[in-house]
Short mmCIF file of C-alpha atoms in Angstrom, two decimals:
data_model
loop_
_atom_site.label_atom_id
_atom_site.label_comp_id
_atom_site.label_asym_id
_atom_site.label_seq_id
_atom_site.Cartn_x
_atom_site.Cartn_y
_atom_site.Cartn_z
CA MET A 23 184.25 34.28 76.34
CA LYS A 24 183.58 30.57 76.18
CA LYS A 25 181.38 29.57 73.29
CA LYS A 26 177.97 28.28 74.35
CA MET A 27 177.28 24.65 73.46
CA THR A 28 174.68 24.10 70.75
CA MET A 29 172.38 21.24 69.80
CA GLN A 30 174.67 20.60 66.84
CA ASP A 31 177.60 20.15 69.24
CA ILE A 32 175.61 17.58 71.20
CA ALA A 33 174.66 15.80 67.97
CA ASP A 34 178.31 15.65 66.86
CA MET A 35 179.48 14.28 70.21
CA SER A 36 176.64 11.75 70.30
CA GLY A 37 177.22 10.60 66.74
CA VAL A 38 173.62 11.35 65.74
CA THR A 39 171.83 14.01 63.69
CA LYS A 40 170.67 17.36 65.01
CA SER A 41 167.06 16.29 64.37
CA THR A 42 167.55 13.35 66.77
CA VAL A 43 168.74 15.71 69.51
CA SER A 44 165.80 17.97 68.74
CA ARG A 45 163.39 15.03 69.11
CA TYR A 46 165.04 14.18 72.44
CA PHE A 47 164.28 17.65 73.80
CA ASN A 48 160.79 17.76 72.28
CA GLY A 49 159.71 14.38 73.62
CA GLY A 50 159.76 12.56 70.28
CA TYR A 51 160.89 9.00 69.66
CA VAL A 52 164.57 8.31 70.32
CA LYS A 53 166.08 4.85 70.87
CA ASP A 54 166.95 4.10 74.50
CA GLU A 55 170.66 3.71 73.80
CA THR A 56 170.77 7.02 71.93
CA ARG A 57 168.68 8.73 74.59
CA GLU A 58 171.15 7.71 77.30
CA LYS A 59 174.11 8.89 75.21
CA ILE A 60 172.54 12.32 74.66
CA LYS A 61 171.51 12.57 78.30
CA SER A 62 175.05 11.86 79.56
CA ILE A 63 176.54 14.57 77.33
CA ILE A 64 173.92 17.09 78.48
CA GLU A 65 174.65 16.30 82.13
CA LYS A 66 178.41 16.38 81.61
CA TYR A 67 178.35 19.85 80.03
CA ASN A 68 175.34 21.23 81.94
CA TYR A 69 173.63 22.10 78.67
CA GLU A 70 170.36 24.02 78.87
CA PRO A 71 168.31 24.44 75.66
CA ASN A 72 167.14 27.88 74.67
CA ALA A 73 163.68 28.14 76.19
CA PHE A 74 162.42 30.53 73.51
CA ALA A 75 163.61 28.33 70.67
CA GLN A 76 162.05 25.30 72.31
CA SER A 77 158.72 27.07 72.60
CA LEU A 78 158.66 27.54 68.82
CA LYS A 79 158.70 23.80 68.20
CA ALA A 80 155.93 21.37 68.99
CA LYS A 81 156.86 17.92 70.21
CA GLN A 82 155.79 16.31 66.94
CA SER A 83 153.55 17.71 64.27
CA ARG A 84 152.46 14.25 63.07
CA ILE A 85 152.45 15.80 59.59
CA ILE A 86 154.47 14.55 56.62
CA GLY A 87 154.87 16.91 53.67
CA VAL A 88 154.35 15.20 50.29
CA ILE A 89 155.57 17.24 47.33
CA ALA A 90 154.40 16.12 43.87
CA PRO A 91 155.28 17.42 40.39
CA CYS A 92 151.61 17.27 39.31
CA LEU A 93 148.22 16.05 40.48
CA ASP A 94 146.84 14.79 37.17
CA SER A 95 149.26 11.92 36.58
CA THR A 96 147.93 8.41 37.18
CA VAL A 97 151.31 7.18 38.40
CA THR A 98 151.75 10.14 40.77
CA SER A 99 148.21 9.91 42.13
CA ARG A 100 148.58 6.17 42.79
CA THR A 101 151.83 6.84 44.63
CA MET A 102 150.30 9.62 46.74
CA MET A 103 147.23 7.55 47.63
CA ALA A 104 149.46 4.71 48.86
CA ILE A 105 151.59 7.16 50.86
CA ASP A 106 148.54 8.75 52.45
CA ASP A 107 146.94 5.39 53.26
CA TYR A 108 150.06 4.08 55.01
CA LEU A 109 150.75 7.30 56.93
CA ARG A 110 147.13 7.56 58.09
CA LYS A 111 147.40 4.10 59.63
CA GLU A 112 150.52 5.32 61.44
CA ASN A 113 148.57 8.34 62.76
CA TYR A 114 150.30 10.81 60.48
CA MET A 115 148.61 13.32 58.21
CA SER A 116 149.82 13.96 54.65
CA LEU A 117 150.16 17.56 53.51
CA VAL A 118 150.23 17.40 49.69
CA ILE A 119 151.73 20.21 47.59
CA ASN A 120 151.82 20.41 43.77
CA THR A 121 154.77 22.08 42.00
CA ASP A 122 153.73 21.70 38.33
CA HIS A 123 157.24 20.44 37.47
CA ASP A 124 158.76 23.74 38.67
CA GLU A 125 162.11 23.20 40.46
CA LYS A 126 162.04 26.64 42.09
CA LEU A 127 158.63 25.94 43.58
CA GLU A 128 159.84 22.49 44.69
CA LEU A 129 162.73 24.03 46.64
CA LYS A 130 160.55 26.81 48.01
CA TYR A 131 157.94 24.37 49.30
CA MET A 132 160.55 22.05 50.79
CA GLU A 133 161.92 24.94 52.82
CA SER A 134 158.41 26.10 53.76
CA LEU A 135 157.48 22.64 55.03
CA TRP A 136 160.69 22.49 57.04
CA ARG A 137 159.92 25.83 58.69
CA MET A 138 156.37 24.62 59.38
CA ASN A 139 157.96 21.90 61.51
CA VAL A 140 156.63 18.89 59.62
CA ASP A 141 158.16 15.63 60.81
CA GLY A 142 159.47 14.66 57.36
CA ILE A 143 159.18 15.26 53.63
CA ILE A 144 158.48 12.77 50.83
CA LEU A 145 159.45 14.28 47.49
CA ILE A 146 158.10 12.72 44.29
CA ALA A 147 160.91 14.26 42.30
CA THR A 148 161.42 15.11 38.63
CA GLN A 149 165.10 15.92 39.16
CA VAL A 150 167.75 16.22 41.86
CA SER A 151 169.90 19.33 41.53
CA GLU A 152 172.77 20.69 43.61
CA ALA A 153 170.22 23.06 45.14
CA HIS A 154 168.20 20.07 46.37
CA CYS A 155 171.33 18.53 47.90
CA ALA A 156 172.28 21.77 49.67
CA LEU A 157 168.78 22.28 51.06
CA VAL A 158 168.41 18.73 52.36
CA LYS A 159 171.81 19.02 54.03
CA LYS A 160 170.61 22.17 55.80
CA MET A 161 167.31 20.72 57.00
CA ASP A 162 167.21 18.72 60.21
CA LEU A 163 164.46 16.30 59.22
CA PRO A 164 164.24 13.11 57.15
CA VAL A 165 163.63 13.44 53.40
CA VAL A 166 162.72 10.54 51.09
CA PHE A 167 163.05 10.95 47.31
CA VAL A 168 160.68 8.95 45.08
CA GLY A 169 161.43 8.41 41.39
CA GLN A 170 164.89 9.99 41.32
CA LYS A 171 168.19 8.91 42.85
CA PHE A 172 169.42 11.12 45.68
CA LYS A 173 173.09 10.28 46.16
CA ASP A 174 173.29 11.82 49.64
CA GLY A 175 170.15 10.26 51.08
CA ILE A 176 167.23 7.88 50.67
CA SER A 177 165.68 7.01 47.30
CA ILE A 178 162.77 4.87 46.10
CA LEU A 179 163.35 4.21 42.39
CA TYR A 180 161.52 2.65 39.46
CA ASP A 181 163.56 0.27 37.33
CA ASP A 182 163.49 2.63 34.34
CA TYR A 183 166.58 1.30 32.62
CA HIS A 184 165.51 -2.34 32.47
CA ALA A 185 161.93 -1.40 31.61
CA GLY A 186 163.40 0.56 28.70
CA ILE A 187 165.44 -2.44 27.59
CA LYS A 188 162.28 -4.57 27.68
CA VAL A 189 160.46 -2.18 25.33
CA GLY A 190 163.46 -1.75 23.02
CA GLU A 191 163.93 -5.48 22.65
CA LEU A 192 160.19 -6.02 22.14
CA ALA A 193 160.14 -3.46 19.30
CA ALA A 194 163.07 -5.16 17.59
CA GLU A 195 161.69 -8.67 18.10
CA LYS A 196 158.45 -7.57 16.39
CA GLY A 197 160.55 -6.63 13.36
CA HIS A 198 160.56 -2.83 13.68
CA ARG A 199 163.68 -1.18 12.26
CA ASP A 200 162.71 2.51 11.88
CA ILE A 201 161.99 3.79 15.40
CA VAL A 202 161.11 7.26 16.71
CA TYR A 203 161.46 7.85 20.43
CA ILE A 204 159.69 10.85 21.96
CA GLY A 205 161.19 11.63 25.37
CA VAL A 206 161.57 14.35 27.98
CA MET A 207 164.33 16.66 29.20
CA GLU A 208 167.53 15.06 30.48
CA SER A 209 167.36 17.04 33.74
CA ASP A 210 164.92 14.25 34.67
CA GLN A 211 167.52 11.53 35.28
CA ALA A 212 165.02 8.69 35.60
CA VAL A 213 162.75 9.27 32.59
CA GLY A 214 164.93 11.60 30.53
CA VAL A 215 168.12 9.53 30.83
CA GLU A 216 167.72 6.05 32.35
CA ARG A 217 164.50 5.12 30.53
CA LYS A 218 165.78 6.49 27.22
CA ASN A 219 169.14 4.73 27.56
CA GLY A 220 167.39 1.45 28.31
CA ILE A 221 165.27 1.74 25.17
CA LEU A 222 168.27 2.62 23.00
CA ASP A 223 170.36 -0.21 24.45
CA GLY A 224 167.51 -2.71 24.03
CA LEU A 225 167.17 -1.75 20.37
CA LYS A 226 170.92 -1.88 19.76
CA HIS A 227 171.19 -5.28 21.45
CA LYS A 228 168.86 -6.55 18.72
CA GLY A 229 170.67 -4.79 15.90
CA VAL A 230 168.38 -1.76 15.44
CA THR A 231 170.36 1.40 14.74
CA LYS A 232 167.87 3.71 12.96
CA ILE A 233 166.46 5.63 15.92
CA GLU A 234 165.23 9.22 15.74
CA LEU A 235 164.88 11.19 18.98
CA LEU A 236 162.15 13.79 19.53
CA HIS A 237 162.27 16.00 22.63
CA ALA A 238 159.13 17.08 24.47
CA ASP A 239 157.98 17.87 27.99
CA PHE A 240 155.43 15.79 29.88
CA SER A 241 152.40 17.35 28.18
CA PHE A 242 149.90 15.84 25.78
CA ASP A 243 149.83 18.96 23.59
CA VAL A 244 153.58 19.12 22.96
CA ALA A 245 153.71 15.41 22.08
CA TYR A 246 150.79 15.87 19.70
CA GLU A 247 152.51 18.78 17.90
CA LYS A 248 155.86 16.98 17.68
CA VAL A 249 154.35 13.84 16.18
CA LYS A 250 152.09 15.84 13.87
CA LYS A 251 155.16 17.56 12.38
CA LEU A 252 157.01 14.25 12.14
CA LEU A 253 154.19 12.61 10.18
CA MET A 254 154.12 15.46 7.69
CA LYS A 255 157.65 14.39 6.66
CA ARG A 256 157.63 10.61 7.04
CA ILE A 257 156.01 7.59 8.68
CA PRO A 258 158.28 5.42 10.88
CA ASP A 259 157.59 1.80 11.80
CA MET A 260 157.02 2.63 15.44
CA ILE A 261 156.81 5.47 17.95
CA ILE A 262 157.97 4.75 21.50
CA ALA A 263 156.74 7.36 23.97
CA ALA A 264 158.44 8.00 27.32
CA THR A 265 155.04 8.20 29.07
CA ASP A 266 151.47 7.19 28.30
CA ARG A 267 150.48 10.85 28.17
CA LEU A 268 152.98 11.43 25.37
CA ALA A 269 151.65 8.27 23.69
CA PHE A 270 148.14 9.73 23.85
CA GLY A 271 149.37 12.87 22.08
CA ALA A 272 150.98 10.66 19.42
CA TYR A 273 147.77 8.62 19.18
CA LYS A 274 145.77 11.73 18.31
CA ALA A 275 148.29 12.94 15.70
CA ILE A 276 148.40 9.50 14.05
CA GLN A 277 144.62 9.24 13.82
CA GLU A 278 144.25 12.81 12.49
CA LYS A 279 146.72 11.91 9.75
CA GLY A 280 144.36 9.14 8.71
CA LEU A 281 146.81 6.41 9.73
CA ARG A 282 145.91 3.21 11.56
CA ILE A 283 147.47 1.78 14.71
CA PRO A 284 149.14 -0.71 14.41
CA GLU A 285 148.64 -1.41 10.69
CA ASP A 286 150.44 1.75 9.54
CA ILE A 287 152.45 2.59 12.64
CA SER A 288 153.02 0.86 15.98
CA LEU A 289 152.89 2.72 19.29
CA VAL A 290 154.01 1.92 22.86
CA GLY A 291 154.11 3.93 26.10
CA PHE A 292 155.16 3.85 29.75
CA GLY A 293 152.85 4.30 32.72
CA GLY A 294 150.10 1.69 32.58
CA TYR A 295 147.29 4.24 32.84
CA GLU A 296 143.86 2.63 33.10
CA ILE A 297 142.62 4.72 30.19
CA SER A 298 145.20 3.01 27.96
CA SER A 299 143.06 -0.13 28.01
CA LEU A 300 140.01 1.84 26.81
CA LEU A 301 141.68 2.95 23.59
CA THR A 302 141.00 1.10 20.37
CA PRO A 303 143.37 -0.52 19.77
CA LYS A 304 144.47 -0.96 23.38
CA LEU A 305 147.88 0.61 24.04
CA THR A 306 150.86 -1.60 24.86
CA THR A 307 152.56 -0.02 27.86
CA ILE A 308 154.83 -0.55 30.85
CA ARG A 309 153.07 -0.40 34.21
CA TYR A 310 155.21 0.55 37.19
CA ASP A 311 154.13 -0.62 40.63
CA SER A 312 153.44 2.89 41.90
CA ASP A 313 151.23 1.63 44.74
CA THR A 314 154.20 -0.30 46.10
CA ALA A 315 156.46 2.72 45.57
CA GLY A 316 154.14 4.85 47.71
CA TYR A 317 153.88 2.16 50.38
CA ILE A 318 157.67 1.76 50.55
CA ALA A 319 158.19 5.54 50.67
CA ALA A 320 155.79 5.94 53.59
CA GLU A 321 157.15 2.87 55.39
CA THR A 322 160.69 4.19 54.94
CA MET A 323 159.69 7.57 56.37
CA SER A 324 158.08 5.87 59.36
CA LYS A 325 161.26 3.87 60.00
CA LEU A 326 163.46 6.96 59.69
CA LEU A 327 161.35 8.74 62.30
CA LYS A 328 161.80 5.74 64.60
CA GLU A 329 165.53 5.71 63.84
CA GLU A 330 165.33 2.24 62.34
CA PRO A 331 167.80 1.31 59.58
CA VAL A 332 166.63 1.66 55.97
CA PRO A 333 168.38 0.97 52.64
CA LYS A 334 169.70 4.00 50.79
CA VAL A 335 168.13 2.78 47.55
CA GLN A 336 165.07 0.59 47.00
CA ILE A 337 163.98 -0.49 43.50
CA VAL A 338 160.34 -0.96 42.48
CA GLY A 339 159.45 -3.32 39.65
CA TYR A 340 157.32 -3.12 36.50
CA GLU A 341 155.32 -5.27 34.10
CA LEU A 342 154.63 -5.15 30.38
CA LEU A 343 150.92 -4.78 29.61
CA GLN A 344 150.42 -6.29 26.17
CA GLY A 345 147.91 -4.32 24.13
CA ASP A 346 147.09 -4.31 20.44
CA SER A 347 149.15 -1.31 19.34
CA ILE A 348 152.24 -3.20 18.06
CA LYS A 349 152.19 -5.22 14.85
CA GLU A 350 154.41 -8.02 13.63
CA MET A 351 156.47 -6.72 10.71
#
């Protein structure tokens, strides 16, 4: 018996994705040239789509799934607000889901959104595993990763490595030689690896080699406990925290020890949270342009849905917010 042609067959012959063929049948946006190519193949092979399968899919949901690792991060909330604002102007609705940094939930919700027939997914990612790659390959809809590099697709990245170098060099230029870095798990390529490597390289470029590494998660409480234990043994020149939240945990431990910032110990973070400027002394921190990251992510999704070309990787910048938490040695 001759095998029945499928939508995937049409996609392969047309040189497009299955999702493009699906949009053709469901009345979604497809470029004129592509539309004619698909149409000619359908006519040539007398293809008829499965009526039942077609009835299960709406033309376009006008919904974009936005998956976030948490809802209480200033950087994440800024990014999501920018995404939602852009998509709303494009007549799309954002469906936001929180995973609490749980990879299994992340994968589960990605698949759920796909089966709900959303038009696309924006993932504010904490890591990219082989499971992510396999799932995205299976799904016939556009996916944009924010904050982590996705080798097989589209990524919006922060310049973590060079921001790290900036902080490392600043610490050394201020005369600090005994540094403690409190970071996160290396499964997070951006913060756990790139940011850390930038800091270490920036310090080494300036001749600083005494660097102690403390490992935490993204929580205030764990950072507080780690620094509290550290200060029971010794007092370094400076603590560099991978995020402002970790810096806040360190801040509390330092003050409870009866030490002064920056007179007894310097402190710097990453994130640029507004609350950092309310501390006394004000925290020196790196602020990433998360509003721009959200805008670019939403704009990229819109272009993908219109089949317009987009770069595989786009880099978002940062700035150093000078506070009063670093002293001159």
